[in-house]
PDB file of C-alpha atoms in Angstrom:
ATOM      1  CA  MET V   1      13.235  17.121  17.563  1.00 51.00           C
ATOM      2  CA  LYS V   2      16.842  15.839  17.807  1.00 52.00           C
ATOM      3  CA  SER V   3      15.918  13.635  20.747  1.00 51.00           C
ATOM      4  CA  ILE V   4      12.966  12.286  18.780  1.00 56.00           C
ATOM      5  CA  ILE V   5      15.244  11.451  15.856  1.00 56.00           C
ATOM      6  CA  ARG V   6      17.569   9.536  18.194  1.00 59.00           C
ATOM      7  CA  GLU V   7      14.653   7.566  19.607  1.00 54.00           C
ATOM      8  CA  LEU V   8      13.452   6.615  16.139  1.00 63.00           C
ATOM      9  CA  ALA V   9      16.876   5.553  14.861  1.00 60.00           C
ATOM     10  CA  LYS V  10      15.784   1.952  15.490  1.00 61.00           C
ATOM     11  CA  SER V  11      13.035   2.306  12.892  1.00 67.00           C
ATOM     12  CA  SER V  12      12.767  -0.472  10.300  1.00 68.00           C
ATOM     13  CA  SER V  13      12.866   2.270   7.630  1.00 76.00           C
ATOM     14  CA  PRO V  14      15.230   4.865   9.160  1.00 76.00           C
ATOM     15  CA  GLU V  15      15.837   6.894   5.998  1.00 82.00           C
ATOM     16  CA  GLY V  16      12.132   7.186   5.228  1.00 85.00           C
ATOM     17  CA  MET V  17      11.335   7.994   8.854  1.00 82.00           C
ATOM     18  CA  TYR V  18      14.002  10.699   8.976  1.00 82.00           C
ATOM     19  CA  GLU V  19      12.498  12.294   5.863  1.00 86.00           C
ATOM     20  CA  LEU V  20       9.084  12.387   7.531  1.00 84.00           C
ATOM     21  CA  LEU V  21      10.631  13.820  10.698  1.00 80.00           C
ATOM     22  CA  ASN V  22      12.401  16.526   8.718  1.00 84.00           C
ATOM     23  CA  GLN V  23       9.113  17.301   7.002  1.00 82.00           C
ATOM     24  CA  THR V  24       7.494  17.590  10.425  1.00 77.00           C
ATOM     25  CA  GLU V  25      10.164  19.955  11.699  1.00 79.00           C
ATOM     26  CA  ILE V  26       9.811  22.243   8.677  1.00 83.00           C
ATOM     27  CA  SER V  27       6.026  22.193   9.016  1.00 77.00           C
ATOM     28  CA  LEU V  28       6.228  23.166  12.679  1.00 74.00           C
ATOM     29  CA  LYS V  29       8.648  25.994  11.981  1.00 80.00           C
ATOM     30  CA  THR V  30       6.857  27.422   8.962  1.00 80.00           C
ATOM     31  CA  ARG V  31       3.329  26.631  10.150  1.00 76.00           C
ATOM     32  CA  SER V  32       2.651  25.315   6.632  1.00 77.00           C
ATOM     33  CA  PRO V  33       1.116  21.921   5.787  1.00 77.00           C
ATOM     34  CA  ILE V  34       3.550  19.768   3.785  1.00 84.00           C
ATOM     35  CA  TRP V  35       2.747  16.700   1.694  1.00 91.00           C
ATOM     36  CA  SER V  36       5.373  13.957   1.540  1.00 92.00           C
ATOM     37  CA  ASP V  37       6.183  11.892  -1.521  1.00 94.00           C
ATOM     38  CA  PHE V  38       4.605   8.438  -1.584  1.00 96.00           C
ATOM     39  CA  VAL V  39       5.557   6.153   1.290  1.00 93.00           C
ATOM     40  CA  SER V  40       5.027   2.422   1.674  1.00 89.00           C
ATOM     41  CA  ALA V  41       2.265   0.977   3.829  1.00 87.00           C
ATOM     42  CA  PRO V  42       4.705  -0.306   6.510  1.00 85.00           C
ATOM     43  CA  LEU V  43       6.406   3.096   6.787  1.00 87.00           C
ATOM     44  CA  ARG V  44       3.049   4.871   6.932  1.00 87.00           C
ATOM     45  CA  GLU V  45       1.843   2.627   9.731  1.00 83.00           C
ATOM     46  CA  GLU V  46       5.086   3.055  11.625  1.00 81.00           C
ATOM     47  CA  ALA V  47       4.854   6.836  11.278  1.00 82.00           C
ATOM     48  CA  PHE V  48       1.319   6.875  12.672  1.00 81.00           C
ATOM     49  CA  ARG V  49       2.376   4.612  15.545  1.00 75.00           C
ATOM     50  CA  LEU V  50       5.649   6.321  16.507  1.00 73.00           C
ATOM     51  CA  ILE V  51       5.380   9.931  15.406  1.00 66.00           C
ATOM     52  CA  GLU V  52       1.736  10.906  15.664  1.00 61.00           C
ATOM     53  CA  PRO V  53       1.569  10.756  19.501  1.00 62.00           C
ATOM     54  CA  ILE V  54       4.101  13.627  19.623  1.00 64.00           C
ATOM     55  CA  ASN V  55       2.412  16.875  20.604  1.00 63.00           C
ATOM     56  CA  ASP V  56       1.732  19.813  18.281  1.00 67.00           C
ATOM     57  CA  PHE V  57       1.001  18.036  15.006  1.00 70.00           C
ATOM     58  CA  SER V  58      -1.071  15.342  13.331  1.00 75.00           C
ATOM     59  CA  TRP V  59      -0.825  13.216  10.196  1.00 79.00           C
ATOM     60  CA  VAL V  60      -3.251  12.707   7.329  1.00 84.00           C
ATOM     61  CA  SER V  61      -2.548  10.208   4.527  1.00 89.00           C
ATOM     62  CA  ASN V  62      -4.102   9.723   1.114  1.00 92.00           C
ATOM     63  CA  GLY V  63      -3.329   7.368  -1.775  1.00 93.00           C
ATOM     64  CA  GLY V  64      -6.122   8.140  -4.214  1.00 92.00           C
ATOM     65  CA  TYR V  65      -8.627   5.400  -3.298  1.00 89.00           C
ATOM     66  CA  SER V  66      -9.788   3.615  -0.176  1.00 82.00           C
ATOM     67  CA  SER V  67      -7.691   0.432  -0.419  1.00 82.00           C
ATOM     68  CA  SER V  68      -4.534   2.017  -1.856  1.00 88.00           C
ATOM     69  CA  GLU V  69      -1.223   0.866  -0.406  1.00 89.00           C
ATOM     70  CA  ARG V  70       1.180   3.713  -1.087  1.00 93.00           C
ATOM     71  CA  HIS V  71       0.162   7.095   0.338  1.00 94.00           C
ATOM     72  CA  ARG V  72       1.323  10.672   0.498  1.00 95.00           C
ATOM     73  CA  MET V  73       1.340  11.989   4.061  1.00 91.00           C
ATOM     74  CA  LEU V  74       0.390  15.451   5.252  1.00 86.00           C
ATOM     75  CA  CYS V  75       1.820  16.923   8.438  1.00 79.00           C
ATOM     76  CA  ILE V  76      -0.424  19.574  10.005  1.00 76.00           C
ATOM     77  CA  ARG V  77      -0.327  21.413  13.302  1.00 71.00           C
ATOM     78  CA  THR V  78      -2.855  20.023  15.775  1.00 68.00           C
ATOM     79  CA  GLU V  79      -4.309  23.466  16.371  1.00 69.00           C
ATOM     80  CA  ASP V  80      -5.086  23.700  12.651  1.00 64.00           C
ATOM     81  CA  VAL V  81      -6.896  20.378  12.427  1.00 60.00           C
ATOM     82  CA  GLY V  82     -10.231  22.042  13.063  1.00 57.00           C
ATOM     83  CA  ASP V  83      -9.759  24.181   9.974  1.00 52.00           C
ATOM     84  CA  THR V  84      -8.361  21.401   7.781  1.00 49.00           C
ATOM     85  CA  PRO V  85     -10.709  18.530   6.882  1.00 48.00           C
ATOM     86  CA  LEU V  86      -8.981  15.201   7.535  1.00 49.00           C
ATOM     87  CA  GLU V  87     -10.489  13.966   4.265  1.00 53.00           C
ATOM     88  CA  ILE V  88      -8.409  16.532   2.374  1.00 66.00           C
ATOM     89  CA  SER V  89      -7.161  15.165  -0.941  1.00 77.00           C
ATOM     90  CA  ALA V  90      -3.457  14.869  -1.594  1.00 87.00           C
ATOM     91  CA  PRO V  91      -1.957  16.409  -4.742  1.00 94.00           C
ATOM     92  CA  LEU V  92      -2.332  13.377  -7.019  1.00 97.00           C
ATOM     93  CA  ALA V  93      -2.547  12.631 -10.726  1.00 97.00           C
ATOM     94  CA  GLY V  94      -3.398   9.541 -12.737  1.00 98.00           C
ATOM     95  CA  LEU V  95      -1.255   7.890 -15.380  1.00 98.00           C
ATOM     96  CA  LYS V  96      -2.492   5.685 -18.210  1.00 98.00           C
ATOM     97  CA  ILE V  97       0.176   3.345 -19.613  1.00 98.00           C
ATOM     98  CA  GLU V  98      -0.943   1.837 -22.895  1.00 96.00           C
ATOM     99  CA  GLY V  99       0.608  -1.126 -24.679  1.00 95.00           C
ATOM    100  CA  ASN V 100      -0.431  -4.365 -26.379  1.00 93.00           C
ATOM    101  CA  PHE V 101       0.329  -7.164 -23.916  1.00 93.00           C
ATOM    102  CA  LEU V 102      -2.016  -9.741 -25.421  1.00 87.00           C
ATOM    103  CA  PHE V 103       0.760 -12.301 -25.917  1.00 79.00           C
ATOM    104  CA  ASP V 104       3.278 -11.160 -23.286  1.00 79.00           C
ATOM    105  CA  ARG V 105       1.575  -9.861 -20.164  1.00 82.00           C
ATOM    106  CA  ALA V 106       3.926  -7.975 -17.848  1.00 90.00           C
ATOM    107  CA  THR V 107       3.927  -7.612 -14.069  1.00 89.00           C
ATOM    108  CA  PRO V 108       3.355  -4.402 -12.079  1.00 91.00           C
ATOM    109  CA  GLN V 109       7.014  -4.460 -11.031  1.00 91.00           C
ATOM    110  CA  GLU V 110       8.147  -4.562 -14.663  1.00 95.00           C
ATOM    111  CA  PHE V 111       6.006  -1.509 -15.390  1.00 97.00           C
ATOM    112  CA  ARG V 112       7.528   0.306 -12.410  1.00 96.00           C
ATOM    113  CA  ILE V 113      11.068  -0.469 -13.551  1.00 96.00           C
ATOM    114  CA  ALA V 114      10.272   0.815 -17.052  1.00 97.00           C
ATOM    115  CA  LEU V 115       8.723   4.026 -15.735  1.00 97.00           C
ATOM    116  CA  HIS V 116      11.703   4.647 -13.439  1.00 97.00           C
ATOM    117  CA  SER V 117      14.015   4.275 -16.450  1.00 96.00           C
ATOM    118  CA  MET V 118      11.900   6.927 -18.192  1.00 97.00           C
ATOM    119  CA  GLY V 119      12.729   9.464 -15.516  1.00 96.00           C
ATOM    120  CA  ILE V 120      10.199   9.297 -12.697  1.00 97.00           C
ATOM    121  CA  LYS V 121      11.626   8.668  -9.233  1.00 96.00           C
ATOM    122  CA  PRO V 122      10.179   5.746  -7.219  1.00 95.00           C
ATOM    123  CA  SER V 123       8.853   8.004  -4.447  1.00 94.00           C
ATOM    124  CA  ALA V 124       6.775   9.950  -7.008  1.00 97.00           C
ATOM    125  CA  MET V 125       4.741   6.831  -7.773  1.00 97.00           C
ATOM    126  CA  GLY V 126       1.826   5.487  -5.773  1.00 96.00           C
ATOM    127  CA  ASP V 127      -0.120   2.336  -6.570  1.00 95.00           C
ATOM    128  CA  LEU V 128       0.094   0.723 -10.024  1.00 96.00           C
ATOM    129  CA  TRP V 129      -2.232  -1.962 -11.368  1.00 93.00           C
ATOM    130  CA  LEU V 130      -2.707  -3.901 -14.610  1.00 93.00           C
ATOM    131  CA  ILE V 131      -5.579  -3.213 -17.034  1.00 92.00           C
ATOM    132  CA  GLY V 132      -6.081  -6.587 -18.685  1.00 87.00           C
ATOM    133  CA  ASP V 133      -3.770  -6.972 -21.673  1.00 90.00           C
ATOM    134  CA  ARG V 134      -3.903  -3.273 -22.560  1.00 92.00           C
ATOM    135  CA  GLY V 135      -1.262  -2.019 -20.165  1.00 95.00           C
ATOM    136  CA  ALA V 136      -1.565  -0.505 -16.710  1.00 96.00           C
ATOM    137  CA  GLU V 137      -2.654   2.534 -14.742  1.00 97.00           C
ATOM    138  CA  ALA V 138      -0.995   4.275 -11.828  1.00 97.00           C
ATOM    139  CA  ILE V 139      -1.287   7.138  -9.381  1.00 97.00           C
ATOM    140  CA  CYS V 140       1.608   9.607  -9.261  1.00 97.00           C
ATOM    141  CA  THR V 141       2.496  13.029  -8.020  1.00 97.00           C
ATOM    142  CA  PRO V 142       1.250  15.686 -10.479  1.00 97.00           C
ATOM    143  CA  GLU V 143       4.869  16.512 -11.330  1.00 97.00           C
ATOM    144  CA  GLY V 144       5.682  12.857 -12.011  1.00 97.00           C
ATOM    145  CA  ALA V 145       2.649  12.338 -14.241  1.00 97.00           C
ATOM    146  CA  LEU V 146       3.473  15.519 -16.171  1.00 97.00           C
ATOM    147  CA  LEU V 147       7.071  14.338 -16.670  1.00 97.00           C
ATOM    148  CA  LEU V 148       5.858  11.053 -18.223  1.00 98.00           C
ATOM    149  CA  ASN V 149       2.957  12.524 -20.216  1.00 98.00           C
ATOM    150  CA  GLN V 150       3.196  11.466 -23.893  1.00 97.00           C
ATOM    151  CA  LYS V 151       6.520   9.703 -23.267  1.00 97.00           C
ATOM    152  CA  LYS V 152       7.185   6.302 -24.800  1.00 97.00           C
ATOM    153  CA  GLY V 153       9.143   3.421 -23.340  1.00 96.00           C
ATOM    154  CA  ILE V 154       9.542  -0.348 -23.413  1.00 95.00           C
ATOM    155  CA  VAL V 155       8.227  -3.039 -21.071  1.00 95.00           C
ATOM    156  CA  ARG V 156       9.753  -6.365 -22.064  1.00 90.00           C
ATOM    157  CA  ASN V 157       9.528  -6.075 -25.866  1.00 89.00           C
ATOM    158  CA  VAL V 158       6.317  -4.052 -25.917  1.00 93.00           C
ATOM    159  CA  GLU V 159       6.226  -0.319 -26.586  1.00 95.00           C
ATOM    160  CA  ILE V 160       4.245   1.703 -24.063  1.00 96.00           C
ATOM    161  CA  CYS V 161       2.934   5.254 -24.178  1.00 97.00           C
ATOM    162  CA  CYS V 162       2.045   7.260 -21.058  1.00 98.00           C
ATOM    163  CA  GLU V 163      -0.771   9.771 -20.732  1.00 98.00           C
ATOM    164  CA  LYS V 164      -1.546  12.004 -17.761  1.00 98.00           C
ATOM    165  CA  GLN V 165      -5.104  11.550 -16.453  1.00 96.00           C
ATOM    166  CA  GLU V 166      -7.380  12.740 -13.701  1.00 96.00           C
ATOM    167  CA  VAL V 167      -7.522  10.177 -10.898  1.00 95.00           C
ATOM    168  CA  SER V 168     -11.311  10.154 -11.285  1.00 93.00           C
ATOM    169  CA  ASP V 169     -10.906   8.945 -14.895  1.00 96.00           C
ATOM    170  CA  LEU V 170      -8.868   5.865 -13.949  1.00 96.00           C
ATOM    171  CA  GLN V 171     -10.295   2.345 -13.738  1.00 93.00           C
ATOM    172  CA  LEU V 172      -9.466   2.065 -10.057  1.00 90.00           C
ATOM    173  CA  PRO V 173      -9.033  -1.382  -8.491  1.00 85.00           C
ATOM    174  CA  MET V 174     -12.195  -2.827  -7.001  1.00 71.00           C
ATOM    175  CA  GLN V 175     -13.124  -1.075  -3.765  1.00 68.00           C
ATOM    176  CA  ARG V 176     -13.994  -3.411  -0.917  1.00 69.00           C
ATOM    177  CA  LYS V 177     -16.113  -2.673   2.103  1.00 76.00           C
ATOM    178  CA  GLN V 178     -14.573  -3.675   5.417  1.00 81.00           C
ATOM    179  CA  ARG V 179     -16.109  -6.943   6.526  1.00 87.00           C
ATOM    180  CA  GLU V 180     -15.613  -9.105   9.610  1.00 91.00           C
ATOM    181  CA  PHE V 181     -16.357 -12.831   9.487  1.00 90.00           C
ATOM    182  CA  SER V 182     -15.373 -16.167  11.052  1.00 92.00           C
ATOM    183  CA  THR V 183     -14.127 -19.424   9.596  1.00 93.00           C
ATOM    184  CA  VAL V 184     -13.472 -22.797  11.227  1.00 94.00           C
ATOM    185  CA  GLU V 185     -10.209 -24.411  10.152  1.00 93.00           C
ATOM    186  CA  SER V 186      -7.988 -27.317  11.158  1.00 92.00           C
ATOM    187  CA  SER V 187      -4.943 -25.022  11.261  1.00 92.00           C
ATOM    188  CA  THR V 188      -3.938 -21.384  10.962  1.00 94.00           C
ATOM    189  CA  ARG V 189      -1.602 -21.967   8.017  1.00 94.00           C
ATOM    190  CA  ILE V 190      -1.301 -18.962   5.763  1.00 94.00           C
ATOM    191  CA  ASP V 191      -2.564 -20.887   2.730  1.00 93.00           C
ATOM    192  CA  ALA V 192      -5.656 -22.041   4.655  1.00 93.00           C
ATOM    193  CA  LEU V 193      -6.573 -18.575   5.936  1.00 93.00           C
ATOM    194  CA  ALA V 194      -5.801 -16.917   2.601  1.00 92.00           C
ATOM    195  CA  SER V 195      -8.102 -19.419   0.931  1.00 92.00           C
ATOM    196  CA  ALA V 196     -10.919 -18.780   3.410  1.00 92.00           C
ATOM    197  CA  GLY V 197     -10.422 -15.030   3.619  1.00 91.00           C
ATOM    198  CA  PHE V 198      -9.984 -14.172  -0.049  1.00 90.00           C
ATOM    199  CA  GLY V 199     -12.414 -16.787  -1.371  1.00 89.00           C
ATOM    200  CA  ILE V 200      -9.862 -18.633  -3.490  1.00 91.00           C
ATOM    201  CA  SER V 201      -8.918 -22.298  -3.681  1.00 92.00           C
ATOM    202  CA  ARG V 202      -6.200 -23.698  -1.439  1.00 91.00           C
ATOM    203  CA  ALA V 203      -4.152 -24.529  -4.555  1.00 93.00           C
ATOM    204  CA  LYS V 204      -4.461 -20.918  -5.760  1.00 92.00           C
ATOM    205  CA  ALA V 205      -3.360 -19.650  -2.347  1.00 91.00           C
ATOM    206  CA  VAL V 206      -0.280 -21.901  -2.510  1.00 91.00           C
ATOM    207  CA  SER V 207       0.435 -20.672  -6.043  1.00 90.00           C
ATOM    208  CA  ASN V 208       0.249 -17.041  -4.864  1.00 88.00           C
ATOM    209  CA  VAL V 209       2.724 -17.792  -2.080  1.00 89.00           C
ATOM    210  CA  LYS V 210       5.164 -19.367  -4.543  1.00 88.00           C
ATOM    211  CA  GLU V 211       4.808 -16.407  -6.937  1.00 85.00           C
ATOM    212  CA  GLY V 212       5.470 -13.859  -4.183  1.00 83.00           C
ATOM    213  CA  LYS V 213       2.021 -12.275  -4.500  1.00 84.00           C
ATOM    214  CA  LEU V 214       1.004 -13.065  -0.933  1.00 88.00           C
ATOM    215  CA  ARG V 215       2.616 -11.030   1.837  1.00 88.00           C
ATOM    216  CA  LEU V 216       2.582 -11.433   5.595  1.00 91.00           C
ATOM    217  CA  ASN V 217       2.723  -8.165   7.532  1.00 88.00           C
ATOM    218  CA  TRP V 218       3.824  -6.531   4.242  1.00 82.00           C
ATOM    219  CA  LYS V 219       6.745  -8.925   3.742  1.00 83.00           C
ATOM    220  CA  ILE V 220       6.887 -11.535   0.970  1.00 83.00           C
ATOM    221  CA  ILE V 221       6.687 -15.018   2.426  1.00 86.00           C
ATOM    222  CA  LYS V 222       7.688 -18.299   0.796  1.00 86.00           C
ATOM    223  CA  GLN V 223       6.368 -20.711   3.463  1.00 88.00           C
ATOM    224  CA  GLN V 224       2.833 -21.814   2.648  1.00 88.00           C
ATOM    225  CA  SER V 225       2.788 -23.714   5.963  1.00 90.00           C
ATOM    226  CA  LYS V 226       3.510 -20.593   8.053  1.00 92.00           C
ATOM    227  CA  GLU V 227       1.144 -20.495  11.037  1.00 93.00           C
ATOM    228  CA  LEU V 228      -0.557 -17.146  11.702  1.00 94.00           C
ATOM    229  CA  LYS V 229      -1.472 -15.561  15.019  1.00 94.00           C
ATOM    230  CA  ALA V 230      -3.860 -12.831  16.139  1.00 94.00           C
ATOM    231  CA  GLY V 231      -2.719  -9.466  14.831  1.00 93.00           C
ATOM    232  CA  ASP V 232      -1.091 -10.869  11.686  1.00 93.00           C
ATOM    233  CA  ARG V 233      -2.172  -9.446   8.347  1.00 91.00           C
ATOM    234  CA  ILE V 234      -1.942 -11.017   4.939  1.00 92.00           C
ATOM    235  CA  HIS V 235      -2.101  -9.026   1.724  1.00 88.00           C
ATOM    236  CA  LEU V 236      -2.864 -10.503  -1.689  1.00 87.00           C
ATOM    237  CA  GLU V 237      -2.177  -8.506  -4.821  1.00 75.00           C
ATOM    238  CA  GLY V 238      -5.496  -7.357  -6.297  1.00 70.00           C
ATOM    239  CA  LYS V 239      -7.535  -8.826  -3.429  1.00 79.00           C
ATOM    240  CA  GLY V 240      -6.866  -6.565  -0.445  1.00 81.00           C
ATOM    241  CA  THR V 241      -5.799  -7.263   3.124  1.00 88.00           C
ATOM    242  CA  ILE V 242      -7.020  -9.639   5.809  1.00 91.00           C
ATOM    243  CA  GLU V 243      -6.255  -9.223   9.507  1.00 93.00           C
ATOM    244  CA  VAL V 244      -6.478 -12.091  11.989  1.00 95.00           C
ATOM    245  CA  ILE V 245      -8.614 -10.712  14.828  1.00 95.00           C
ATOM    246  CA  SER V 246      -8.789 -13.743  17.125  1.00 95.00           C
ATOM    247  CA  ILE V 247      -8.269 -17.512  17.228  1.00 95.00           C
ATOM    248  CA  ASP V 248     -10.350 -19.753  19.519  1.00 94.00           C
ATOM    249  CA  ILE V 249     -10.590 -23.529  19.953  1.00 93.00           C
ATOM    250  CA  THR V 250     -14.024 -25.054  19.322  1.00 92.00           C
ATOM    251  CA  LYS V 251     -15.571 -27.903  21.299  1.00 90.00           C
ATOM    252  CA  ARG V 252     -14.438 -30.270  18.582  1.00 89.00           C
ATOM    253  CA  GLN V 253     -10.842 -29.052  18.919  1.00 91.00           C
ATOM    254  CA  ARG V 254     -10.868 -27.108  15.690  1.00 93.00           C
ATOM    255  CA  LEU V 255      -9.919 -23.457  15.289  1.00 93.00           C
ATOM    256  CA  ARG V 256     -12.478 -20.687  14.930  1.00 95.00           C
ATOM    257  CA  VAL V 257     -10.653 -17.752  13.328  1.00 95.00           C
ATOM    258  CA  LYS V 258     -12.185 -14.290  13.185  1.00 95.00           C
ATOM    259  CA  LEU V 259     -10.946 -12.295  10.185  1.00 94.00           C
ATOM    260  CA  LEU V 260     -11.284  -8.683   9.077  1.00 92.00           C
ATOM    261  CA  LEU V 261     -11.244  -8.130   5.305  1.00 87.00           C
ATOM    262  CA  ASN V 262     -10.251  -4.699   4.022  1.00 80.00           C
TER     263      ASN V 262
END
């Protein structure tokens, strides 16, 4: 394991990767499945790519719904996979965050900051989304949701009250079926492909870039003219993720781009 840790020191998220590696080592020694706290999508993908090929164990991840970004990860011994369904649910709880935001709508990040100030640690929180002007909902660890249950706080100047819920009782973000399609464009600019892929206007795509809602390979991007290539993925808050599968030149010297919408 020490040699593995040295090899992964170049990880883009070394602290998070070390925590997952330590979890793996404990799981191997105790022969007990262990769920991590919530990890980001980039860290999860990196873990699957770099750690999973190692012999003796496998990873399962779950964030509460199909298109969730932040997941808890389960390390299990490979020999136990046959006895442990890969669809196993992580220990999760829902959180309803009520407040009157009719005249002062807040952002998901502002809700997160407020909840952190109320005592929950960032790694105990999964996805969080707005519910119109009535507040927000989130997925947490059961311990985190219990800690915030019936607690009150402030987001901007609005009082909020938290209530622990079953995940099944939440108004989960719209679930999207994976769909592959093609579009013909004059360029592979991120605003053009976001417009075609998410079904929004070009102006709206530009606005989302400027507001930091559009991310390229999980990183916020400020260049609406950024050209994309095969393998790139763009994520739009509330709309899902699009992956560029291939780019080909048509007979009329335009670009046929194949996209995968998740």
